[in-house]
PDB file of C-alpha atoms in Angstrom:
ATOM      1  CA  MET H   1      -6.939  -2.841  19.293  1.00  0.00           C
ATOM      2  CA  ILE H   2      -4.320  -4.709  17.291  1.00  0.00           C
ATOM      3  CA  ALA H   3      -4.495  -8.482  17.034  1.00  0.00           C
ATOM      4  CA  VAL H   4      -1.742 -10.549  15.486  1.00  0.00           C
ATOM      5  CA  GLN H   5      -2.404 -14.078  14.309  1.00  0.00           C
ATOM      6  CA  PHE H   6       0.014 -16.207  12.369  1.00  0.00           C
ATOM      7  CA  PRO H   7      -1.557 -18.202   9.523  1.00  0.00           C
ATOM      8  CA  GLU H   8      -1.202 -21.558  11.253  1.00  0.00           C
ATOM      9  CA  PRO H   9      -3.025 -24.262   9.311  1.00  0.00           C
ATOM     10  CA  VAL H  10      -6.178 -25.794  10.766  1.00  0.00           C
ATOM     11  CA  ILE H  11      -5.565 -29.474  11.510  1.00  0.00           C
ATOM     12  CA  GLU H  12      -8.378 -31.848  10.645  1.00  0.00           C
ATOM     13  CA  GLY H  13      -9.840 -34.063  13.311  1.00  0.00           C
ATOM     14  CA  ALA H  14     -11.656 -31.992  15.904  1.00  0.00           C
ATOM     15  CA  GLU H  15     -15.257 -31.026  15.180  1.00  0.00           C
ATOM     16  CA  ALA H  16     -14.478 -27.290  15.322  1.00  0.00           C
ATOM     17  CA  ALA H  17     -11.569 -27.742  12.909  1.00  0.00           C
ATOM     18  CA  ASN H  18     -13.700 -29.730  10.474  1.00  0.00           C
ATOM     19  CA  ASN H  19     -16.434 -27.042  10.649  1.00  0.00           C
ATOM     20  CA  ALA H  20     -13.884 -24.327   9.899  1.00  0.00           C
ATOM     21  CA  LEU H  21     -12.417 -26.278   6.998  1.00  0.00           C
ATOM     22  CA  SER H  22     -15.885 -26.908   5.548  1.00  0.00           C
ATOM     23  CA  MET H  23     -16.435 -23.117   5.547  1.00  0.00           C
ATOM     24  CA  GLY H  24     -13.179 -22.554   3.648  1.00  0.00           C
ATOM     25  CA  LEU H  25     -11.303 -21.302   6.714  1.00  0.00           C
ATOM     26  CA  ASN H  26      -7.966 -23.036   6.283  1.00  0.00           C
ATOM     27  CA  THR H  27      -5.872 -21.131   8.829  1.00  0.00           C
ATOM     28  CA  ILE H  28      -6.295 -19.805  12.351  1.00  0.00           C
ATOM     29  CA  ALA H  29      -5.947 -16.291  10.868  1.00  0.00           C
ATOM     30  CA  ASP H  30      -8.916 -17.003   8.552  1.00  0.00           C
ATOM     31  CA  ILE H  31     -10.970 -18.080  11.580  1.00  0.00           C
ATOM     32  CA  ALA H  32      -9.978 -14.952  13.528  1.00  0.00           C
ATOM     33  CA  ARG H  33     -11.028 -12.666  10.651  1.00  0.00           C
ATOM     34  CA  GLU H  34     -14.364 -14.469  10.284  1.00  0.00           C
ATOM     35  CA  ARG H  35     -15.034 -14.189  14.021  1.00  0.00           C
ATOM     36  CA  MET H  36     -14.393 -10.432  13.886  1.00  0.00           C
ATOM     37  CA  ARG H  37     -16.707 -10.066  10.868  1.00  0.00           C
ATOM     38  CA  ARG H  38     -19.470 -11.856  12.769  1.00  0.00           C
ATOM     39  CA  VAL H  39     -19.023  -9.698  15.877  1.00  0.00           C
ATOM     40  CA  PHE H  40     -19.316  -6.516  13.812  1.00  0.00           C
ATOM     41  CA  ARG H  41     -22.544  -7.828  12.242  1.00  0.00           C
ATOM     42  CA  LEU H  42     -24.219  -8.023  15.669  1.00  0.00           C
ATOM     43  CA  PRO H  43     -26.899  -5.356  16.300  1.00  0.00           C
ATOM     44  CA  GLU H  44     -24.913  -3.662  19.080  1.00  0.00           C
ATOM     45  CA  HIS H  45     -22.035  -3.047  16.626  1.00  0.00           C
ATOM     46  CA  LYS H  46     -23.971  -1.292  13.851  1.00  0.00           C
ATOM     47  CA  THR H  47     -21.714   1.769  13.903  1.00  0.00           C
ATOM     48  CA  GLU H  48     -18.753   2.607  11.679  1.00  0.00           C
ATOM     49  CA  GLN H  49     -16.634  -0.076  13.329  1.00  0.00           C
ATOM     50  CA  GLY H  50     -14.622  -2.585  11.411  1.00  0.00           C
ATOM     51  CA  PHE H  51     -11.166  -4.007  11.068  1.00  0.00           C
ATOM     52  CA  ARG H  52      -8.285  -4.280   8.655  1.00  0.00           C
ATOM     53  CA  ALA H  53      -6.433  -7.481   7.990  1.00  0.00           C
ATOM     54  CA  PHE H  54      -2.861  -7.440   6.755  1.00  0.00           C
ATOM     55  CA  LYS H  55      -0.824 -10.380   5.533  1.00  0.00           C
ATOM     56  CA  LEU H  56       2.933 -10.561   5.645  1.00  0.00           C
ATOM     57  CA  THR H  57       4.031 -10.980   2.044  1.00  0.00           C
ATOM     58  CA  GLN H  58       6.683  -9.917  -0.425  1.00  0.00           C
ATOM     59  CA  SER H  59       7.261  -6.206  -0.858  1.00  0.00           C
ATOM     60  CA  ASN H  60       5.656  -4.363  -3.753  1.00  0.00           C
ATOM     61  CA  MET H  61       8.971  -2.576  -4.262  1.00  0.00           C
ATOM     62  CA  MET H  62      11.582  -4.333  -6.353  1.00  0.00           C
ATOM     63  CA  ARG H  63      14.985  -4.709  -4.720  1.00  0.00           C
ATOM     64  CA  TRP H  64      18.270  -4.599  -6.533  1.00  0.00           C
ATOM     65  CA  THR H  65      19.906  -7.918  -5.775  1.00  0.00           C
ATOM     66  CA  GLY H  66      22.983  -7.621  -7.924  1.00  0.00           C
ATOM     67  CA  ILE H  67      23.967  -9.866 -10.760  1.00  0.00           C
ATOM     68  CA  GLU H  68      26.382 -12.743 -11.032  1.00  0.00           C
ATOM     69  CA  GLN H  69      27.574 -12.094 -14.575  1.00  0.00           C
ATOM     70  CA  LYS H  70      29.525  -8.850 -14.862  1.00  0.00           C
ATOM     71  CA  ASP H  71      29.052  -8.141 -18.572  1.00  0.00           C
ATOM     72  CA  PRO H  72      27.394  -5.070 -20.163  1.00  0.00           C
ATOM     73  CA  ASP H  73      24.422  -6.993 -21.599  1.00  0.00           C
ATOM     74  CA  THR H  74      23.505  -8.431 -18.209  1.00  0.00           C
ATOM     75  CA  TYR H  75      23.786  -4.999 -16.584  1.00  0.00           C
ATOM     76  CA  ALA H  76      21.630  -3.484 -19.333  1.00  0.00           C
ATOM     77  CA  ALA H  77      18.979  -6.168 -18.852  1.00  0.00           C
ATOM     78  CA  GLN H  78      19.005  -5.618 -15.078  1.00  0.00           C
ATOM     79  CA  LEU H  79      18.690  -1.841 -15.501  1.00  0.00           C
ATOM     80  CA  GLU H  80      15.810  -2.332 -17.937  1.00  0.00           C
ATOM     81  CA  ALA H  81      14.034  -4.531 -15.383  1.00  0.00           C
ATOM     82  CA  PHE H  82      14.278  -1.686 -12.857  1.00  0.00           C
ATOM     83  CA  THR H  83      12.862   1.146 -14.958  1.00  0.00           C
ATOM     84  CA  ASP H  84       9.837   0.880 -12.657  1.00  0.00           C
ATOM     85  CA  SER H  85      10.503   0.131  -9.004  1.00  0.00           C
ATOM     86  CA  LEU H  86       7.115  -1.512  -8.427  1.00  0.00           C
ATOM     87  CA  ALA H  87       7.027  -5.293  -8.616  1.00  0.00           C
ATOM     88  CA  PRO H  88       4.888  -6.954 -11.290  1.00  0.00           C
ATOM     89  CA  GLY H  89       1.317  -7.515 -10.121  1.00  0.00           C
ATOM     90  CA  TRP H  90       1.315  -4.714  -7.528  1.00  0.00           C
ATOM     91  CA  GLN H  91      -2.026  -3.460  -6.229  1.00  0.00           C
ATOM     92  CA  PRO H  92      -2.615   0.226  -5.350  1.00  0.00           C
ATOM     93  CA  GLN H  93      -3.930  -0.370  -1.818  1.00  0.00           C
ATOM     94  CA  ALA H  94      -1.035  -2.708  -1.027  1.00  0.00           C
ATOM     95  CA  VAL H  95       1.519  -0.131  -2.219  1.00  0.00           C
ATOM     96  CA  ILE H  96      -0.213   2.696  -0.339  1.00  0.00           C
ATOM     97  CA  TRP H  97      -0.179   0.743   2.921  1.00  0.00           C
ATOM     98  CA  GLU H  98       3.408  -0.369   2.407  1.00  0.00           C
ATOM     99  CA  VAL H  99       4.510   3.240   1.875  1.00  0.00           C
ATOM    100  CA  GLY H 100       2.489   4.341   4.907  1.00  0.00           C
ATOM    101  CA  LEU H 101       4.028   1.703   7.146  1.00  0.00           C
ATOM    102  CA  ARG H 102       7.531   2.494   5.868  1.00  0.00           C
ATOM    103  CA  GLU H 103       6.884   6.163   6.676  1.00  0.00           C
ATOM    104  CA  GLY H 104       5.920   5.221  10.236  1.00  0.00           C
ATOM    105  CA  TYR H 105       2.156   5.586   9.966  1.00  0.00           C
ATOM    106  CA  SER H 106       0.046   3.381  12.216  1.00  0.00           C
ATOM    107  CA  LEU H 107      -2.146   0.466  11.206  1.00  0.00           C
ATOM    108  CA  THR H 108      -5.126   2.651  12.096  1.00  0.00           C
ATOM    109  CA  ALA H 109      -4.258   5.350   9.552  1.00  0.00           C
ATOM    110  CA  LYS H 110      -7.055   6.462   7.245  1.00  0.00           C
ATOM    111  CA  VAL H 111      -6.682   6.074   3.468  1.00  0.00           C
ATOM    112  CA  GLU H 112      -9.083   8.038   1.295  1.00  0.00           C
ATOM    113  CA  GLU H 113      -9.234   8.621  -2.432  1.00  0.00           C
ATOM    114  CA  LEU H 114      -9.270  12.315  -3.325  1.00  0.00           C
ATOM    115  CA  ASP H 115     -11.754  13.523  -5.918  1.00  0.00           C
ATOM    116  CA  ILE H 116     -10.049  16.490  -7.570  1.00  0.00           C
ATOM    117  CA  GLY H 117     -11.118  15.742 -11.134  1.00  0.00           C
ATOM    118  CA  THR H 118      -7.768  16.184 -12.881  1.00  0.00           C
ATOM    119  CA  GLY H 119      -7.322  12.676 -14.260  1.00  0.00           C
ATOM    120  CA  PRO H 120      -4.736  10.983 -12.044  1.00  0.00           C
ATOM    121  CA  THR H 121      -5.873   9.188  -8.906  1.00  0.00           C
ATOM    122  CA  PHE H 122      -4.630  10.681  -5.652  1.00  0.00           C
ATOM    123  CA  TRP H 123      -4.981   9.264  -2.147  1.00  0.00           C
ATOM    124  CA  ARG H 124      -4.483  10.955   1.198  1.00  0.00           C
ATOM    125  CA  VAL H 125      -3.127   8.882   4.077  1.00  0.00           C
ATOM    126  CA  SER H 126      -3.847  10.484   7.467  1.00  0.00           C
ATOM    127  CA  ASP H 127      -2.638   9.453  10.893  1.00  0.00           C
ATOM    128  CA  GLU H 128      -3.156  11.491  14.070  1.00  0.00           C
ATOM    129  CA  ASP H 129      -1.585  14.868  13.220  1.00  0.00           C
ATOM    130  CA  ARG H 130       0.163  14.123   9.933  1.00  0.00           C
ATOM    131  CA  SER H 131      -0.638  13.014   6.418  1.00  0.00           C
ATOM    132  CA  PHE H 132       0.794  12.466   2.975  1.00  0.00           C
ATOM    133  CA  THR H 133      -0.636  12.400  -0.526  1.00  0.00           C
ATOM    134  CA  ILE H 134       0.268   9.634  -2.947  1.00  0.00           C
ATOM    135  CA  CYS H 135      -0.288   9.051  -6.663  1.00  0.00           C
ATOM    136  CA  LEU H 136       0.626   5.778  -8.353  1.00  0.00           C
ATOM    137  CA  ASP H 137      -0.233   6.749 -11.931  1.00  0.00           C
ATOM    138  CA  GLU H 138       2.372   6.198 -14.642  1.00  0.00           C
ATOM    139  CA  ALA H 139       2.534   9.866 -15.655  1.00  0.00           C
ATOM    140  CA  LEU H 140       1.885  13.213 -13.980  1.00  0.00           C
ATOM    141  CA  THR H 141       1.782  16.836 -15.078  1.00  0.00           C
ATOM    142  CA  LEU H 142       2.056  20.035 -13.077  1.00  0.00           C
ATOM    143  CA  ASP H 143      -1.535  20.884 -14.052  1.00  0.00           C
ATOM    144  CA  ALA H 144      -2.762  17.553 -12.668  1.00  0.00           C
ATOM    145  CA  VAL H 145      -0.984  18.094  -9.337  1.00  0.00           C
ATOM    146  CA  ALA H 146      -1.843  21.817  -8.991  1.00  0.00           C
ATOM    147  CA  PRO H 147      -5.311  21.292  -7.387  1.00  0.00           C
ATOM    148  CA  LEU H 148      -3.619  19.567  -4.447  1.00  0.00           C
ATOM    149  CA  ASP H 149      -2.282  22.980  -3.340  1.00  0.00           C
ATOM    150  CA  LEU H 150       0.888  21.388  -1.983  1.00  0.00           C
ATOM    151  CA  THR H 151       2.929  23.398   0.516  1.00  0.00           C
ATOM    152  CA  LYS H 152       6.472  23.043   1.850  1.00  0.00           C
ATOM    153  CA  ASP H 153       5.107  21.020   4.792  1.00  0.00           C
ATOM    154  CA  ASP H 154       3.181  18.543   2.616  1.00  0.00           C
ATOM    155  CA  ILE H 155       4.614  15.147   1.715  1.00  0.00           C
ATOM    156  CA  PHE H 156       3.843  13.994  -1.822  1.00  0.00           C
ATOM    157  CA  VAL H 157       4.765  10.460  -2.907  1.00  0.00           C
ATOM    158  CA  CYS H 158       4.698   9.252  -6.504  1.00  0.00           C
ATOM    159  CA  ARG H 159       6.420   6.879  -8.863  1.00  0.00           C
ATOM    160  CA  ASP H 160       9.795   8.011 -10.139  1.00  0.00           C
ATOM    161  CA  THR H 161       8.715   7.003 -13.635  1.00  0.00           C
ATOM    162  CA  ALA H 162       5.763   9.443 -13.449  1.00  0.00           C
ATOM    163  CA  LEU H 163       8.053  12.481 -13.321  1.00  0.00           C
ATOM    164  CA  ASP H 164      10.216  14.217 -15.852  1.00  0.00           C
ATOM    165  CA  ASP H 165      13.118  16.335 -14.604  1.00  0.00           C
ATOM    166  CA  THR H 166      11.188  19.613 -14.823  1.00  0.00           C
ATOM    167  CA  LEU H 167       8.182  18.336 -12.883  1.00  0.00           C
ATOM    168  CA  ALA H 168      10.426  16.719 -10.264  1.00  0.00           C
ATOM    169  CA  ALA H 169      12.276  20.010  -9.755  1.00  0.00           C
ATOM    170  CA  ASN H 170       9.034  22.006  -9.516  1.00  0.00           C
ATOM    171  CA  LEU H 171       7.463  19.586  -7.043  1.00  0.00           C
ATOM    172  CA  ALA H 172      10.630  19.481  -4.939  1.00  0.00           C
ATOM    173  CA  LEU H 173      10.360  23.274  -4.582  1.00  0.00           C
ATOM    174  CA  GLN H 174       6.659  23.106  -3.635  1.00  0.00           C
ATOM    175  CA  CYS H 175       6.593  20.210  -1.180  1.00  0.00           C
ATOM    176  CA  ARG H 176       8.543  17.355   0.351  1.00  0.00           C
ATOM    177  CA  LEU H 177       8.700  15.056  -2.679  1.00  0.00           C
ATOM    178  CA  LYS H 178       9.365  11.344  -2.219  1.00  0.00           C
ATOM    179  CA  VAL H 179       9.540   8.890  -5.092  1.00  0.00           C
ATOM    180  CA  ILE H 180       9.164   5.139  -5.324  1.00  0.00           C
TER     181      ILE H 180
END
């Protein structure tokens, strides 16, 4: 089931609205999430059921917007700002879901952290009959990625800044490499 609720503010006045506001539920979306939490706490729902809540917000990927001043110093400053394509304050789960949705994965996809013991943190995103592996660490080595046993059919996503030219070339030969 997918439910969509816009974050319309709760308007004071009615008893139900005042109750919601007193519980810190300031939008209809907050109320909907709380109702779902309560349903899943009922005894007949004590299985592995749950829900995910997504909010429409700014992308975690920085976008090149161009610059008004066409001088070398301004270009250099803009290029420096884009050495990492992730926006300041990004969160791993938010980036993982954004990449998954951009790749066409469903809202019911499964995200799991892989425990391969090599240092970097890897996640696998699985949906129906496909999956991809993602790493958001600042640096990677071939030895760190080797335990993943990537094949030509595997999609591996990582930050562009995590790769040097040699590692990028090696990974591109092993798997379907995508960078952010």
